[in-house]
Amino acid sequence: MVKVLSRGVARIGQDTRDTLVRPGQLFVYDMARSVRMTLPERFRTKSLVLPRDVLGLSESELWHITASPLGSETPLGGSPSPFLSRLVDTARTYDGRPAARPMTAAPIEPPPRETV
């Protein structure tokens, strides 16, 4: 699960980590393992559930990023946070239908030669 905290504060714990998350920070937690999340005040989050294999991370790499806030000052937290927010905000406009047919590349034919 990838989340962006838009408003409020959260305390998240997973494995041996327990940390405070502030607005604008992105954080990841593994839904296959026990997680503790406390949101003591009004809050707003935006979430994206991804299969583990989509992340392309090893078990060890995933363990290192879970329950750790990734703020805009970090390489991983800077770009994805606005992207995730926009993706979640526009998700309801996606109709869920697959494309009519897969796109294929057609060979490019050279233009016909002009005769003089």
Coordinates of C-alpha atoms in Angstrom, one line a residue:
M1 CA 0.0 0.0 0.0
V2 CA 1.3 3.4 -1.0
K3 CA -0.3 6.4 0.8
V4 CA 0.1 10.1 0.8
L5 CA -1.0 11.9 3.9
S6 CA -2.8 15.1 2.7
R7 CA -4.0 16.4 6.1
G8 CA -3.4 15.6 9.7
V9 CA -0.7 13.5 11.2
A10 CA -0.2 9.7 11.5
R11 CA 1.9 7.3 13.5
I12 CA 2.7 4.2 11.6
G13 CA 4.4 1.1 12.8
Q14 CA 5.5 -2.0 11.0
D15 CA 8.1 -4.6 11.9
T16 CA 10.6 -2.7 14.1
R17 CA 9.8 0.7 12.8
D18 CA 7.4 3.3 14.4
T19 CA 7.4 6.8 13.0
L20 CA 5.4 10.0 12.7
V21 CA 4.1 11.0 9.2
R22 CA 3.3 14.6 8.4
P23 CA 1.1 16.1 5.6
G24 CA 2.6 15.8 2.2
Q25 CA 4.7 12.8 3.1
L26 CA 4.3 9.5 1.2
F27 CA 4.7 6.2 3.0
V28 CA 4.5 2.5 2.2
Y29 CA 3.4 -0.4 4.2
D30 CA 3.1 -4.1 3.4
M31 CA -0.5 -5.3 3.8
A32 CA 0.8 -8.9 4.1
R33 CA 2.3 -8.1 7.5
S34 CA 0.9 -6.6 10.6
V35 CA 0.7 -2.8 10.6
R36 CA -0.3 -0.3 13.3
M37 CA -1.6 3.1 12.2
T38 CA -2.9 5.8 14.6
L39 CA -4.5 9.0 13.2
P40 CA -5.3 11.1 16.3
E41 CA -7.0 14.0 14.5
R42 CA -9.0 14.7 11.3
F43 CA -7.0 13.4 8.4
R44 CA -7.1 12.8 4.7
T45 CA -5.1 10.2 2.9
K46 CA -4.8 9.1 -0.7
S47 CA -4.0 5.4 -1.3
L48 CA -2.8 3.2 -4.1
V49 CA -2.8 -0.6 -3.6
L50 CA -0.1 -2.2 -5.7
P51 CA 0.8 -5.9 -6.1
R52 CA 4.2 -6.5 -4.5
D53 CA 5.7 -7.6 -7.8
V54 CA 4.9 -4.3 -9.5
L55 CA 7.2 -2.5 -7.1
G56 CA 10.2 -4.6 -8.3
L57 CA 11.7 -4.7 -4.9
S58 CA 13.2 -7.6 -3.0
E59 CA 11.8 -8.6 0.4
S60 CA 14.8 -6.9 2.0
E61 CA 14.3 -3.7 0.0
L62 CA 10.6 -3.6 0.8
W63 CA 11.4 -4.1 4.5
H64 CA 13.7 -1.1 4.4
I65 CA 11.0 1.3 3.1
T66 CA 7.9 0.2 5.0
A67 CA 6.7 2.5 7.7
S68 CA 9.2 5.2 6.8
P69 CA 8.0 8.6 5.6
L70 CA 9.3 9.6 2.2
G71 CA 9.1 13.4 2.2
S72 CA 9.6 15.7 -0.8
E73 CA 13.2 16.1 0.2
T74 CA 13.9 12.4 -0.5
P75 CA 14.4 11.0 -4.1
L76 CA 11.6 8.6 -3.7
G77 CA 9.1 10.9 -2.1
G78 CA 9.4 14.0 -4.2
S79 CA 8.0 13.1 -7.5
P80 CA 5.5 10.3 -6.6
S81 CA 3.6 12.3 -4.0
P82 CA 1.9 14.8 -6.5
F83 CA 1.6 12.0 -9.0
L84 CA -0.1 9.7 -6.6
S85 CA -2.5 12.5 -5.4
R86 CA -3.5 13.2 -9.0
L87 CA -3.9 9.5 -9.9
V88 CA -6.2 9.0 -6.9
D89 CA -8.1 12.1 -7.6
T90 CA -8.8 11.1 -11.3
A91 CA -9.3 7.4 -10.7
R92 CA -13.1 7.7 -10.8
T93 CA -12.8 8.9 -14.5
Y94 CA -11.3 5.6 -15.6
D95 CA -14.0 3.4 -17.0
G96 CA -12.1 0.1 -16.4
R97 CA -12.6 -1.2 -20.0
P98 CA -9.6 -2.8 -21.6
A99 CA -8.4 -1.3 -24.9
A100 CA -10.3 -2.7 -27.9
R101 CA -7.1 -4.3 -29.3
P102 CA -3.5 -4.2 -28.4
M103 CA -1.4 -1.7 -30.2
T104 CA 1.0 -3.1 -32.7
A105 CA 3.8 -1.5 -34.7
A106 CA 3.3 -1.5 -38.4
P107 CA 6.3 -1.5 -40.8
I108 CA 7.1 1.9 -42.1
E109 CA 7.1 2.1 -45.9
P110 CA 9.3 4.6 -47.6
P111 CA 7.5 7.3 -49.6
P112 CA 7.1 6.6 -53.3
R113 CA 9.8 8.1 -55.5
E114 CA 8.9 10.9 -57.8
T115 CA 9.7 10.4 -61.4
V116 CA 11.0 13.3 -63.5

